[in-house]
Coordinates of C-alpha atoms and ligand atoms in Angstrom, one line a residue:
Chain A
M25 CA -14.8 -30.0 -20.8
A26 CA -16.9 -31.9 -18.4
Q27 CA -18.6 -35.2 -20.3
Q28 CA -21.2 -35.5 -22.0
Y29 CA -23.9 -37.9 -22.7
F30 CA -25.6 -36.3 -26.0
L31 CA -23.6 -34.7 -27.9
H32 CA -20.5 -36.8 -27.9
N33 CA -21.2 -38.4 -31.0
R34 CA -21.8 -35.2 -32.9
D35 CA -19.2 -35.7 -35.9
N36 CA -20.3 -39.7 -36.1
P37 CA -22.5 -40.7 -39.2
D38 CA -23.5 -43.6 -38.2
S39 CA -25.1 -42.7 -34.7
N40 CA -28.0 -42.8 -35.1
K41 CA -27.8 -47.0 -36.5
I42 CA -28.2 -49.5 -33.8
D43 CA -25.4 -50.8 -34.5
F44 CA -23.5 -48.6 -33.1
Y45 CA -25.6 -47.4 -30.3
L46 CA -25.3 -51.3 -28.8
Q47 CA -21.4 -51.3 -29.2
N48 CA -21.2 -48.5 -27.3
G49 CA -24.0 -50.7 -24.5
G50 CA -27.1 -49.5 -26.2
Y51 CA -30.5 -50.8 -24.8
K52 CA -28.5 -52.5 -21.4
A53 CA -31.1 -50.4 -19.7
L54 CA -34.3 -51.2 -21.6
E55 CA -33.6 -54.9 -20.7
T56 CA -31.5 -54.3 -17.1
V57 CA -35.3 -52.6 -16.7
V58 CA -37.6 -55.3 -18.1
K59 CA -35.5 -58.9 -16.7
E60 CA -34.8 -57.0 -13.1
Y61 CA -36.9 -54.3 -12.1
S62 CA -40.9 -53.8 -11.7
P63 CA -42.6 -51.0 -12.7
G64 CA -42.8 -49.6 -9.5
E65 CA -39.3 -49.5 -9.0
V66 CA -38.5 -47.7 -12.2
I67 CA -40.5 -44.9 -11.5
E68 CA -38.7 -45.6 -8.0
I69 CA -35.5 -44.8 -9.6
V70 CA -36.4 -41.6 -11.5
K71 CA -37.8 -40.0 -8.4
K72 CA -34.9 -40.5 -6.4
S73 CA -32.1 -39.4 -10.2
G74 CA -34.5 -35.7 -9.0
L75 CA -34.9 -35.7 -13.4
R76 CA -37.1 -32.8 -13.9
G77 CA -39.2 -31.9 -17.0
R78 CA -36.2 -30.5 -20.3
G79 CA -39.9 -29.0 -22.1
G80 CA -39.9 -26.2 -20.1
A81 CA -42.2 -27.0 -16.7
G82 CA -39.9 -29.0 -14.6
F83 CA -42.1 -31.0 -13.0
P84 CA -40.7 -34.6 -11.8
A85 CA -40.8 -37.2 -14.1
G86 CA -40.9 -39.8 -11.7
V87 CA -43.7 -37.9 -9.8
K88 CA -45.4 -37.9 -13.2
W89 CA -45.5 -41.2 -13.9
G90 CA -46.6 -41.9 -10.4
F91 CA -49.8 -40.7 -11.6
V92 CA -51.1 -43.1 -13.3
P93 CA -53.5 -45.1 -11.5
K94 CA -52.0 -48.3 -11.1
Y95 CA -55.1 -50.3 -11.1
S96 CA -57.3 -49.2 -14.3
D97 CA -57.9 -51.7 -16.5
K98 CA -58.2 -48.9 -19.7
P99 CA -55.3 -49.1 -21.9
K100 CA -53.0 -46.8 -21.7
Y101 CA -49.8 -44.4 -23.3
L102 CA -47.1 -42.8 -23.5
V103 CA -46.6 -40.2 -25.8
S104 CA -42.5 -38.3 -25.9
N105 CA -43.2 -34.5 -27.5
A106 CA -41.3 -34.1 -30.4
D107 CA -43.5 -30.8 -30.8
E108 CA -40.4 -29.1 -30.6
S109 CA -41.9 -25.4 -31.8
E110 CA -40.3 -22.9 -28.9
P111 CA -38.5 -19.8 -30.8
G112 CA -35.0 -20.7 -29.9
T113 CA -35.6 -24.2 -29.1
F114 CA -33.5 -26.7 -31.3
K115 CA -32.3 -29.7 -29.0
D116 CA -34.9 -32.4 -29.0
R117 CA -34.0 -32.1 -33.1
Y118 CA -30.2 -33.2 -33.0
I119 CA -31.7 -35.4 -30.5
L120 CA -34.3 -37.3 -33.1
E121 CA -31.8 -36.9 -35.8
K122 CA -28.5 -38.1 -33.8
E123 CA -29.4 -40.0 -31.3
P124 CA -32.6 -41.4 -31.3
H125 CA -32.3 -45.2 -30.1
M126 CA -31.5 -43.1 -26.5
L127 CA -35.0 -41.0 -26.2
L128 CA -36.7 -44.5 -28.3
E129 CA -34.9 -46.5 -25.2
G130 CA -36.4 -43.9 -22.5
I131 CA -39.4 -44.2 -24.4
A132 CA -39.3 -47.6 -23.7
I133 CA -38.1 -48.0 -20.3
A134 CA -40.9 -45.5 -19.7
S135 CA -43.2 -47.4 -21.2
Y136 CA -42.9 -50.0 -19.1
A137 CA -42.6 -48.2 -16.0
I138 CA -46.4 -46.8 -16.4
Q139 CA -47.8 -49.7 -18.1
A140 CA -47.9 -48.8 -21.6
N141 CA -47.8 -51.1 -25.0
I142 CA -48.3 -48.4 -27.2
A143 CA -46.0 -44.6 -27.3
Y144 CA -46.8 -42.0 -29.8
N145 CA -43.8 -40.0 -30.8
Y146 CA -45.6 -36.9 -31.9
I147 CA -43.7 -34.9 -33.7
R148 CA -43.7 -31.6 -35.4
G149 CA -44.6 -31.4 -39.6
E150 CA -41.3 -30.2 -40.8
F151 CA -39.0 -31.8 -39.2
V152 CA -39.4 -34.8 -42.6
Y153 CA -35.8 -35.5 -42.0
G154 CA -35.7 -37.5 -38.1
A155 CA -39.1 -38.7 -38.7
R156 CA -37.7 -40.7 -41.2
V157 CA -34.0 -41.2 -38.9
F158 CA -36.8 -42.2 -36.0
E159 CA -38.9 -44.2 -37.9
R160 CA -35.4 -46.0 -39.0
A161 CA -34.8 -46.8 -36.0
V162 CA -37.9 -48.4 -34.9
Q163 CA -38.1 -50.6 -37.8
E164 CA -34.1 -51.9 -36.0
A165 CA -34.9 -51.7 -33.4
E166 CA -37.9 -54.0 -34.2
E167 CA -35.8 -56.3 -35.5
K168 CA -33.8 -57.4 -33.2
G169 CA -36.1 -57.5 -30.7
Y170 CA -36.2 -54.2 -28.2
L171 CA -40.0 -53.7 -29.4
G172 CA -42.4 -55.2 -30.3
Q173 CA -43.8 -58.2 -29.0
N174 CA -42.5 -59.9 -25.8
I175 CA -39.7 -58.1 -25.6
L176 CA -36.2 -59.7 -24.4
G177 CA -38.7 -61.7 -23.4
S178 CA -40.2 -60.5 -20.4
G179 CA -43.6 -60.9 -21.8
F180 CA -43.8 -56.9 -21.9
N181 CA -44.6 -55.7 -25.6
L182 CA -44.0 -52.4 -27.3
K183 CA -45.2 -50.9 -30.9
V184 CA -44.0 -47.3 -31.3
V185 CA -45.4 -45.1 -33.6
N186 CA -44.5 -41.8 -35.1
H187 CA -46.9 -39.1 -35.7
R188 CA -46.4 -36.1 -37.8
G189 CA -47.7 -32.6 -36.1
A190 CA -48.5 -30.7 -39.4
G191 CA -47.5 -27.3 -38.1
A192 CA -48.8 -25.6 -34.7
Y193 CA -47.5 -24.9 -31.7
I194 CA -50.2 -24.9 -30.5
C195 CA -49.7 -28.8 -30.7
G196 CA -46.6 -28.9 -28.7
E197 CA -48.5 -27.9 -25.6
E198 CA -50.0 -31.6 -23.0
T199 CA -53.4 -31.0 -23.3
G200 CA -53.4 -29.7 -27.8
L201 CA -51.3 -32.6 -28.8
L202 CA -53.5 -34.8 -26.8
E203 CA -56.4 -33.1 -28.5
S204 CA -54.6 -33.5 -32.3
L205 CA -53.1 -36.6 -32.0
E206 CA -56.9 -38.0 -31.5
G207 CA -57.1 -36.3 -35.4
K208 CA -58.9 -33.3 -33.8
R209 CA -58.1 -29.7 -34.4
G210 CA -55.0 -29.1 -31.5
W211 CA -57.4 -27.0 -29.1
P212 CA -56.3 -27.3 -25.6
R213 CA -57.6 -28.5 -22.9
L214 CA -59.1 -27.3 -19.6
K215 CA -57.2 -29.2 -16.5
P216 CA -57.8 -31.9 -14.5
P217 CA -58.8 -34.2 -15.9
F218 CA -54.2 -34.0 -15.3
P219 CA -53.7 -36.6 -19.0
A220 CA -52.0 -39.1 -16.7
V221 CA -55.3 -40.1 -15.2
E222 CA -57.5 -39.0 -18.9
G223 CA -55.4 -38.4 -21.8
A224 CA -55.0 -39.1 -25.0
F225 CA -58.5 -41.7 -25.7
K226 CA -59.3 -40.9 -22.3
C227 CA -56.9 -43.2 -21.0
P228 CA -54.0 -42.3 -18.4
T229 CA -51.2 -40.3 -20.1
I230 CA -47.8 -39.7 -19.5
V231 CA -46.7 -37.1 -21.7
N232 CA -43.2 -36.2 -22.1
N233 CA -40.4 -34.1 -23.6
V234 CA -37.7 -35.8 -25.6
E235 CA -35.0 -34.9 -23.8
T236 CA -36.8 -35.9 -20.3
L237 CA -36.9 -39.0 -22.1
A238 CA -33.7 -39.4 -23.8
N239 CA -31.8 -38.9 -20.0
V240 CA -34.1 -42.1 -18.7
P241 CA -31.7 -45.2 -19.9
L242 CA -28.9 -42.8 -18.4
I243 CA -30.2 -43.0 -15.2
I244 CA -31.0 -47.0 -15.8
N245 CA -27.4 -47.5 -16.5
N246 CA -26.0 -45.1 -13.8
G247 CA -27.7 -44.8 -11.5
P248 CA -30.3 -42.5 -9.5
D249 CA -27.1 -41.1 -7.1
W250 CA -24.7 -40.3 -10.0
F251 CA -27.5 -38.4 -12.0
S252 CA -28.5 -36.2 -9.3
S253 CA -24.7 -35.3 -8.0
I254 CA -24.8 -34.0 -12.1
G255 CA -25.9 -30.2 -11.1
P256 CA -25.8 -27.3 -9.0
D257 CA -28.1 -29.8 -6.2
E258 CA -30.8 -32.3 -5.1
K259 CA -33.5 -30.2 -7.9
N260 CA -31.3 -29.4 -11.1
T261 CA -29.7 -32.6 -11.9
G262 CA -28.3 -34.2 -14.9
P263 CA -26.4 -33.3 -17.5
K264 CA -28.2 -30.9 -20.0
L265 CA -28.7 -29.7 -23.6
Y266 CA -28.3 -25.6 -24.3
C267 CA -29.6 -24.0 -27.7
V268 CA -27.1 -20.8 -28.0
S269 CA -28.9 -18.3 -31.0
G270 CA -28.5 -15.0 -31.9
H271 CA -25.2 -12.9 -31.7
V272 CA -22.8 -14.6 -30.4
K273 CA -19.5 -16.1 -32.2
K274 CA -20.8 -19.7 -31.3
P275 CA -24.4 -20.0 -31.7
G276 CA -25.4 -23.4 -31.1
L277 CA -25.7 -26.6 -29.0
Y278 CA -23.5 -27.1 -26.3
E279 CA -24.0 -29.6 -23.4
F280 CA -23.0 -29.0 -19.4
P281 CA -24.8 -29.9 -16.3
M282 CA -27.4 -28.9 -15.5
G283 CA -26.5 -25.6 -14.2
K284 CA -24.6 -24.2 -16.4
N285 CA -23.8 -19.9 -16.1
L286 CA -25.2 -18.5 -18.5
K287 CA -22.1 -15.2 -18.8
E288 CA -20.0 -18.6 -19.1
L289 CA -21.5 -20.0 -22.2
I290 CA -21.8 -17.0 -23.3
Y291 CA -18.3 -15.2 -23.2
E292 CA -16.6 -17.9 -22.9
D293 CA -17.9 -21.3 -24.6
C294 CA -19.7 -19.0 -27.2
G295 CA -17.2 -17.0 -27.9
G296 CA -18.5 -13.3 -26.7
M297 CA -20.7 -11.0 -28.5
L298 CA -20.1 -11.5 -32.5
N299 CA -20.5 -7.7 -33.2
G300 CA -22.1 -5.1 -30.5
S301 CA -22.3 -5.0 -27.0
L302 CA -24.9 -7.4 -24.8
K303 CA -28.2 -5.9 -24.1
A304 CA -30.1 -8.7 -23.2
V305 CA -30.5 -11.9 -23.0
I306 CA -34.1 -14.5 -23.4
P307 CA -32.6 -17.5 -21.3
G308 CA -35.3 -20.3 -21.6
G309 CA -37.5 -20.2 -25.2
S310 CA -38.8 -17.4 -25.9
S311 CA -42.1 -17.3 -23.4
V312 CA -39.9 -16.2 -20.1
P313 CA -39.6 -13.4 -18.6
V314 CA -36.1 -11.6 -20.7
L315 CA -32.8 -10.8 -18.4
T316 CA -30.6 -7.2 -18.3
A317 CA -27.2 -7.7 -19.6
D318 CA -26.1 -6.6 -15.9
E319 CA -28.4 -10.8 -15.0
I320 CA -26.6 -13.2 -16.6
D321 CA -24.3 -14.2 -14.2
V322 CA -26.8 -16.7 -12.9
S323 CA -26.3 -20.7 -12.7
M324 CA -28.1 -21.9 -15.4
D325 CA -30.9 -24.3 -14.4
F326 CA -34.8 -24.2 -13.2
D327 CA -34.3 -22.8 -9.2
S328 CA -32.0 -20.0 -9.7
L329 CA -34.3 -18.9 -12.9
A330 CA -36.7 -18.8 -10.5
A331 CA -35.3 -16.5 -8.0
I332 CA -34.3 -13.9 -10.7
G333 CA -38.2 -13.3 -12.1
S334 CA -37.3 -15.9 -15.2
M335 CA -37.4 -19.7 -15.9
L336 CA -35.2 -22.3 -17.1
G337 CA -37.7 -23.5 -19.6
S338 CA -36.3 -25.7 -22.6
A339 CA -33.0 -23.6 -21.9
G340 CA -33.8 -21.8 -25.6
I341 CA -31.4 -19.0 -25.0
I342 CA -31.2 -16.3 -27.5
V343 CA -28.6 -13.5 -27.1
L344 CA -29.5 -10.2 -27.9
D345 CA -26.7 -7.2 -28.9
E346 CA -27.4 -3.1 -28.8
S347 CA -28.3 -3.2 -32.5
T348 CA -31.9 -5.2 -31.8
C349 CA -34.7 -2.1 -31.3
M350 CA -36.4 -4.1 -28.5
V351 CA -40.1 -2.7 -28.9
D352 CA -39.4 -4.3 -32.5
A353 CA -37.6 -8.6 -30.8
L354 CA -41.2 -7.5 -28.1
L355 CA -43.2 -6.8 -31.6
N356 CA -41.8 -10.1 -34.0
L357 CA -42.6 -12.6 -30.8
E358 CA -46.2 -11.5 -29.8
R359 CA -47.3 -11.5 -33.4
F360 CA -46.1 -15.0 -33.4
Y361 CA -48.3 -15.4 -29.9
A362 CA -50.8 -14.2 -31.9
H363 CA -50.7 -16.8 -34.8
E364 CA -50.5 -19.3 -32.6
S365 CA -52.7 -18.2 -30.3
C366 CA -55.6 -21.7 -30.7
G367 CA -58.5 -18.8 -30.2
Q368 CA -60.8 -20.7 -27.5
C369 CA -60.1 -17.6 -24.6
T370 CA -60.7 -13.8 -24.7
P371 CA -58.3 -12.9 -23.8
C372 CA -55.3 -14.7 -25.2
R373 CA -56.5 -14.5 -28.7
E374 CA -58.1 -10.5 -28.8
G375 CA -55.0 -9.1 -25.9
T376 CA -52.8 -11.5 -27.9
T377 CA -53.1 -9.5 -31.9
W378 CA -54.5 -6.0 -29.7
M379 CA -50.7 -5.8 -28.2
V380 CA -49.3 -6.6 -32.2
K381 CA -51.8 -3.8 -32.3
I382 CA -50.5 -1.9 -30.2
L383 CA -46.1 -3.0 -30.1
Q384 CA -46.2 -1.2 -34.0
R385 CA -47.7 1.8 -33.6
I386 CA -44.8 2.3 -31.1
E387 CA -42.8 0.6 -33.6
R388 CA -43.5 3.1 -36.5
G389 CA -42.9 6.5 -34.0
E390 CA -47.2 7.3 -33.2
G391 CA -46.9 5.2 -29.3
R392 CA -48.8 7.2 -26.7
V393 CA -47.0 8.2 -23.7
E394 CA -50.1 6.4 -21.9
D395 CA -48.9 2.7 -24.4
M396 CA -46.6 0.9 -21.9
D397 CA -49.1 0.5 -18.9
L398 CA -51.8 -0.9 -21.3
L399 CA -48.9 -3.3 -22.6
D400 CA -48.7 -4.0 -18.4
D401 CA -52.7 -4.1 -18.8
I402 CA -52.9 -6.7 -20.9
A403 CA -50.6 -9.2 -19.9
E404 CA -52.0 -8.4 -16.1
K405 CA -55.1 -10.0 -17.3
I406 CA -54.0 -12.5 -19.5
N407 CA -52.0 -14.2 -17.1
F408 CA -53.3 -16.7 -15.6
R409 CA -56.7 -16.5 -17.4
T410 CA -56.2 -18.5 -20.0
I411 CA -57.7 -22.8 -20.2
C412 CA -53.4 -23.1 -21.3
P413 CA -50.3 -21.7 -20.6
L414 CA -49.1 -20.2 -24.4
G415 CA -51.6 -16.6 -23.0
D416 CA -48.7 -16.8 -19.9
A417 CA -45.9 -17.0 -22.8
A418 CA -47.7 -14.4 -24.1
A419 CA -47.7 -12.4 -21.7
M420 CA -44.8 -12.5 -19.7
P421 CA -42.3 -11.6 -22.7
A422 CA -44.4 -8.5 -22.5
A423 CA -44.3 -7.2 -19.0
S424 CA -40.8 -8.0 -18.9
F425 CA -39.6 -6.5 -21.6
V426 CA -41.9 -2.9 -20.8
K427 CA -40.6 -3.2 -17.3
K428 CA -36.7 -4.0 -17.8
F429 CA -37.0 -1.7 -20.7
R430 CA -39.1 1.1 -20.5
K431 CA -36.5 3.8 -21.1
E432 CA -36.6 3.1 -24.5
F433 CA -40.0 1.7 -25.3
E434 CA -40.5 5.6 -24.0
A435 CA -37.4 7.2 -26.5
H436 CA -40.0 5.3 -29.2
V437 CA -43.3 7.3 -28.0
K438 CA -41.1 10.7 -27.5
K439 CA -38.5 10.4 -30.7
G440 CA -41.3 9.8 -32.3
K441 CA -39.5 6.9 -34.0
C442 CA -37.7 3.8 -33.5
P443 CA -33.8 5.2 -31.7
V444 CA -32.0 2.5 -32.6
K445 CA -30.4 1.8 -35.0
K446 CA -31.5 -2.3 -36.0
D447 CA -28.9 -4.4 -38.0
K448 CA -31.0 -6.5 -40.0
S449 CA -28.2 -8.2 -42.5
I450 CA -27.3 -11.5 -42.5
K451 CA -24.6 -12.1 -40.4
A452 CA -22.0 -15.5 -40.7
T453 CA -21.6 -17.2 -37.7
H454 CA -19.1 -21.0 -36.9
A455 CA -22.7 -22.9 -35.3
H456 CA -20.9 -24.9 -32.9
V457 CA -23.1 -28.1 -33.5
Chain B
M4 CA -60.4 -21.9 -47.1
N5 CA -63.8 -19.9 -48.2
E6 CA -67.4 -20.5 -47.6
E7 CA -67.3 -21.8 -51.2
T8 CA -64.7 -24.0 -49.6
T9 CA -67.0 -25.1 -47.4
T10 CA -70.3 -25.2 -49.4
A11 CA -68.3 -28.2 -51.7
I12 CA -67.0 -29.8 -48.9
N13 CA -70.8 -30.1 -47.9
E14 CA -72.3 -31.3 -51.5
E15 CA -71.9 -35.0 -52.4
T16 CA -70.9 -34.5 -56.0
A17 CA -67.6 -34.1 -56.1
S18 CA -67.4 -38.3 -54.6
G19 CA -65.9 -40.6 -56.0
T20 CA -63.5 -39.8 -58.3
I21 CA -60.0 -39.9 -56.8
E22 CA -58.0 -42.9 -54.9
F23 CA -55.4 -43.6 -53.4
S24 CA -53.0 -45.6 -55.7
G25 CA -52.0 -49.2 -54.7
E26 CA -49.1 -48.3 -52.5
G27 CA -51.1 -45.2 -50.2
L28 CA -53.6 -47.7 -49.8
Q29 CA -51.3 -50.0 -48.1
E30 CA -50.1 -47.6 -46.1
L31 CA -53.3 -47.0 -45.5
E32 CA -54.0 -49.7 -44.4
E33 CA -50.8 -49.7 -41.7
I34 CA -51.8 -46.2 -40.5
L35 CA -55.2 -47.9 -39.8
Q36 CA -53.6 -50.5 -37.4
C37 CA -51.8 -48.9 -35.0
Y38 CA -54.2 -46.4 -33.0
P39 CA -57.3 -46.6 -31.5
N40 CA -60.5 -45.4 -33.3
K41 CA -60.2 -44.5 -37.2
K42 CA -60.2 -40.7 -36.5
A43 CA -57.3 -40.6 -35.1
A44 CA -55.6 -41.6 -38.9
M45 CA -56.3 -38.1 -39.2
L46 CA -52.7 -36.5 -39.8
P47 CA -51.2 -39.1 -40.9
V48 CA -53.8 -40.6 -43.9
L49 CA -53.9 -36.3 -44.9
H50 CA -50.5 -36.5 -44.9
L51 CA -50.5 -39.3 -46.7
A52 CA -52.8 -38.1 -48.8
R53 CA -50.5 -34.9 -49.4
Q54 CA -47.6 -36.7 -50.3
E55 CA -50.3 -38.3 -53.1
F56 CA -52.8 -35.7 -54.4
K57 CA -50.1 -32.7 -53.2
T58 CA -53.3 -29.9 -52.8
I59 CA -55.5 -30.8 -49.8
T60 CA -59.2 -29.8 -52.0
P61 CA -62.2 -30.0 -51.4
E62 CA -63.5 -33.3 -52.9
V63 CA -60.1 -34.9 -51.6
M64 CA -61.3 -33.8 -48.2
Q65 CA -64.3 -35.7 -49.4
Y66 CA -62.0 -38.6 -49.8
V67 CA -60.6 -38.6 -46.7
A68 CA -64.1 -38.6 -44.7
G69 CA -65.0 -41.9 -46.8
L70 CA -62.3 -43.2 -45.6
L71 CA -62.2 -42.8 -42.6
D72 CA -66.1 -42.6 -41.6
L73 CA -66.4 -39.6 -40.8
D74 CA -68.2 -36.4 -41.6
P75 CA -66.2 -34.3 -44.0
I76 CA -66.9 -31.4 -42.3
R77 CA -64.7 -32.9 -39.4
V78 CA -61.8 -33.2 -42.2
F79 CA -62.5 -29.4 -43.3
D80 CA -62.3 -28.8 -39.7
V81 CA -59.0 -29.8 -39.0
V82 CA -57.0 -29.4 -42.5
S83 CA -58.1 -25.8 -41.8
F84 CA -56.4 -25.5 -38.7
Y85 CA -52.8 -27.0 -39.7
T86 CA -50.1 -25.3 -41.1
L87 CA -49.4 -27.9 -43.4
F88 CA -51.9 -28.7 -45.0
P89 CA -52.8 -26.4 -49.0
S90 CA -56.1 -25.6 -49.8
E91 CA -54.0 -24.5 -53.3
K92 CA -51.7 -25.3 -55.8
E93 CA -48.3 -24.4 -54.3
G94 CA -45.1 -24.0 -57.0
Q95 CA -43.5 -27.8 -57.3
Y96 CA -40.4 -26.2 -54.6
V97 CA -42.2 -24.0 -51.5
I98 CA -39.5 -22.0 -49.7
Q99 CA -40.4 -21.2 -46.3
V100 CA -37.6 -18.6 -45.3
C101 CA -37.7 -18.9 -41.4
A102 CA -38.8 -15.4 -39.5
T103 CA -39.2 -15.6 -36.0
L104 CA -36.8 -13.5 -33.2
S105 CA -32.9 -15.7 -33.8
C106 CA -33.9 -15.4 -37.2
D107 CA -34.7 -11.9 -37.3
V108 CA -31.4 -11.2 -35.6
M109 CA -29.3 -12.7 -38.4
G110 CA -30.9 -11.2 -41.2
A111 CA -33.7 -12.7 -41.8
R112 CA -35.2 -9.6 -43.7
S113 CA -32.2 -9.4 -45.9
V114 CA -32.9 -13.3 -46.9
V115 CA -36.5 -12.4 -47.3
N116 CA -35.3 -10.2 -50.4
H117 CA -32.9 -11.2 -51.7
I118 CA -35.6 -14.3 -52.6
E119 CA -37.9 -12.0 -53.7
K120 CA -36.3 -9.6 -55.8
K121 CA -33.9 -12.7 -57.4
L122 CA -37.3 -14.3 -58.4
G123 CA -39.6 -11.3 -58.3
I124 CA -41.7 -12.4 -56.4
E125 CA -43.5 -11.5 -53.2
V126 CA -44.2 -13.6 -49.5
G127 CA -46.8 -15.7 -50.2
Q128 CA -46.8 -15.1 -54.5
T129 CA -45.1 -18.6 -57.2
T130 CA -43.6 -17.9 -59.8
E131 CA -44.8 -17.9 -62.8
D132 CA -43.8 -20.5 -64.6
G133 CA -45.1 -22.4 -61.2
K134 CA -41.6 -23.7 -60.2
I135 CA -41.6 -21.9 -56.3
T136 CA -43.5 -20.0 -54.7
L137 CA -42.1 -18.5 -51.3
K138 CA -43.3 -18.1 -47.5
K139 CA -42.5 -16.3 -44.3
V140 CA -42.8 -18.9 -41.8
E141 CA -42.4 -18.9 -37.9
C142 CA -39.1 -21.1 -36.0
L143 CA -38.5 -23.3 -36.9
G144 CA -36.4 -25.6 -34.8
S145 CA -33.0 -24.7 -36.2
C146 CA -31.9 -21.2 -34.4
G147 CA -28.6 -21.6 -33.9
T148 CA -27.5 -21.8 -37.5
A149 CA -30.3 -18.8 -38.6
P150 CA -31.0 -17.6 -40.8
M151 CA -32.2 -20.7 -42.6
M152 CA -34.9 -22.1 -44.5
Q153 CA -36.9 -24.8 -45.9
I154 CA -37.4 -26.3 -49.0
N155 CA -39.6 -29.2 -49.4
D156 CA -38.1 -31.9 -47.3
D157 CA -35.2 -30.0 -46.4
Y158 CA -33.2 -27.5 -44.4
Y159 CA -30.9 -24.3 -46.0
E160 CA -28.8 -23.2 -42.3
N161 CA -26.3 -20.3 -41.9
L162 CA -27.6 -18.9 -44.6
T163 CA -25.7 -15.7 -46.6
E164 CA -26.5 -14.4 -50.3
E165 CA -24.2 -16.7 -51.5
R166 CA -25.8 -19.6 -51.0
I167 CA -28.0 -18.3 -51.1
D168 CA -28.2 -18.1 -55.2
E169 CA -26.0 -21.2 -54.9
I170 CA -29.5 -23.0 -53.8
L171 CA -31.9 -21.4 -56.2
D172 CA -29.7 -21.8 -58.9
G173 CA -29.7 -25.5 -58.7
L174 CA -33.4 -26.3 -58.0
E175 CA -33.9 -28.2 -61.6
Ligands
LIG504 C1 -47.5 -23.4 -25.9 C2 -46.6 -24.8 -25.7 C3 -46.5 -24.7 -26.3 C4 -46.1 -25.8 -25.7 N1 -45.1 -27.3 -26.9 C5 -44.1 -27.9 -26.3 C6 -42.6 -29.0 -27.1 O1 -42.9 -27.7 -28.5 N2 -41.7 -29.1 -26.7 C7 -42.8 -30.3 -26.1 O2 -41.5 -31.0 -25.1 N3 -43.1 -29.1 -24.9 C8 -43.5 -28.1 -24.9 N4 -44.6 -27.6 -23.9 C9 -44.5 -28.5 -22.8 C10 -45.5 -29.4 -22.4 O3 -47.5 -29.1 -22.1 C11 -45.2 -30.6 -21.3 O4 -45.6 -29.5 -20.3 C12 -44.0 -31.6 -21.8 O5 -44.6 -31.7 -23.2 C13 -44.3 -32.2 -20.2 O6 -43.1 -32.9 -20.7 P1 -41.9 -32.2 -19.8 O7 -42.9 -32.9 -18.4 O8 -40.9 -34.0 -19.4 O9 -41.1 -31.8 -19.8 C14 -45.1 -26.6 -24.5 C15 -46.5 -26.1 -23.5 C16 -46.7 -24.9 -24.0 C17 -47.7 -23.7 -22.9
LIG505 S1 -54.4 -19.5 -24.2 FE1 -54.6 -18.6 -26.2 S2 -53.8 -20.9 -26.6 FE2 -54.4 -21.6 -25.1 S3 -56.5 -21.8 -25.3 FE3 -56.6 -20.2 -24.4 S4 -56.3 -19.5 -26.4 FE4 -55.8 -20.7 -27.1
LIG506 S1 -35.6 -18.4 -34.9 FE1 -35.6 -19.6 -36.9 S2 -35.1 -21.3 -36.4 FE2 -35.7 -20.9 -34.9

């Protein structure tokens, strides 16, 4: 098995304590950075590594950091996005609970790079245990002088604040998050201005995903060339966490280099299908276009998945077998988006609700022949017409389910009932992590 | 939340009758130091309020508004947006079963049915003795160990009927 950088301590109950982290080379990267590198040099190193955002969009982290205006005298903020709410995704929770110091060290280095003196970790409200572990880690790091005033004698100050969310998917979207952080409802903002220029409290702000930040110490310690040598090419680099859920024998969290073959992951690492044969895979969290069983021989990286019309997203891989009704599955997801839509934009608010209603009637056997085109049409009218990408996130699965499984949708309408032998029993598996 | 709540929030009569504990007040001071303005302390202070008062009633919202120098309607606006600030009394234990796709295909509906039968209540209800409330919620970030549920602060994963019985029987 390839070397692991995130999951190698998974069986060690002390992995989240600072002493253990320090014994294994922890905070060396931070020390190097604050003592030897200028902020600009850190940004160059991260650019060179090719690190792309692990939160969904895959934007190059170093490039984003470079957008922070250098000569602004406003305070700058770093935000660690620990809202992890994309259905199918459970990697950041592992980092928060098991490797909080990797995250904290990444937060400290990123803050230094953009010269932020306050960093917020916006963690979803339900992660109570993760929040507790993270807060203890902050305290440990402050006591040892890795956070706080004059870090390691460098003159750099950083306060890290754990900020708990309160149950709203939309607060994972970076501008919804910033509104929420400012004490308002999590209503996404129109961009531009981009957060790097005007983010939290009208000041330059960088929002990065937990996994993105946790990669940063690895890049500093081992060098950007090492990092970019991992993965299929220079645009898709570094180690990667893959969340596998659904109908496989061993679901759970896996770590491989960027570009793991999806078919291999399912059939070898996850032990293959649990009972039935494979019908579909959603490869990057619930918001990305679905793949059919014969599309899964693909490299799990940003560009390879984009090339076949889907996305790496959050690498939340949802595996569905033949007992899954695709109408019912899409209905489950659209209900989620209708529930989580913040309601600011009409196409998103109304479109998701309509899709739920149409899917409900198709599933009940009361669908109409024109319903499939109607779904398609609604999805198209949401796409790119909303303030934030939640609208697209709701539209993409709908359009792809209808396109790739149209026959199954039509069979519902023709037969006047659901043609799939659904299995809703409780299924026991052996979770991997 | 309904019109009555909004009206209650706008009335000043209810204010002044509740207060955080000494510890709570100390925590409040620490929270306020973490943000450039008082308004940004909204969520942490509401979490604190939930810890202290359990239910976020109009009276609590007024109190929080007073602490943060805000119009009470600003607090109401936020409370009504999020799901973790209950405005009505809940059971001592709140069971939240994840019903989103990964859990759904692994048997979340059967989990809900089993709990409903066992407790004699439906989703959204609380047992007569006020002990347990049952809810269906969206993805809790634990999809690899589906089906799963959260009871108060804790996650329970890889559920089976036997495990659910054990867990429920273990609730004091
Ligand atoms: C509806 C929606 C929900 C999102 N949820 C999350 C989330 O839970 N965690 C996350 O890191 N990014 C989430 N994102 C992406 C963020 O907006 C943002 O792109 C990301 O945090 C940037 O970090 P990165 O560049 O390190 O990936 C979400 C985006 C959308 C549109
Ligand atoms: S797209 Fe949907 S979630 Fe995003 S801002 Fe508009 S209504 Fe809100
Ligand atoms: S779908 Fe249930 S925890 Fe994610």
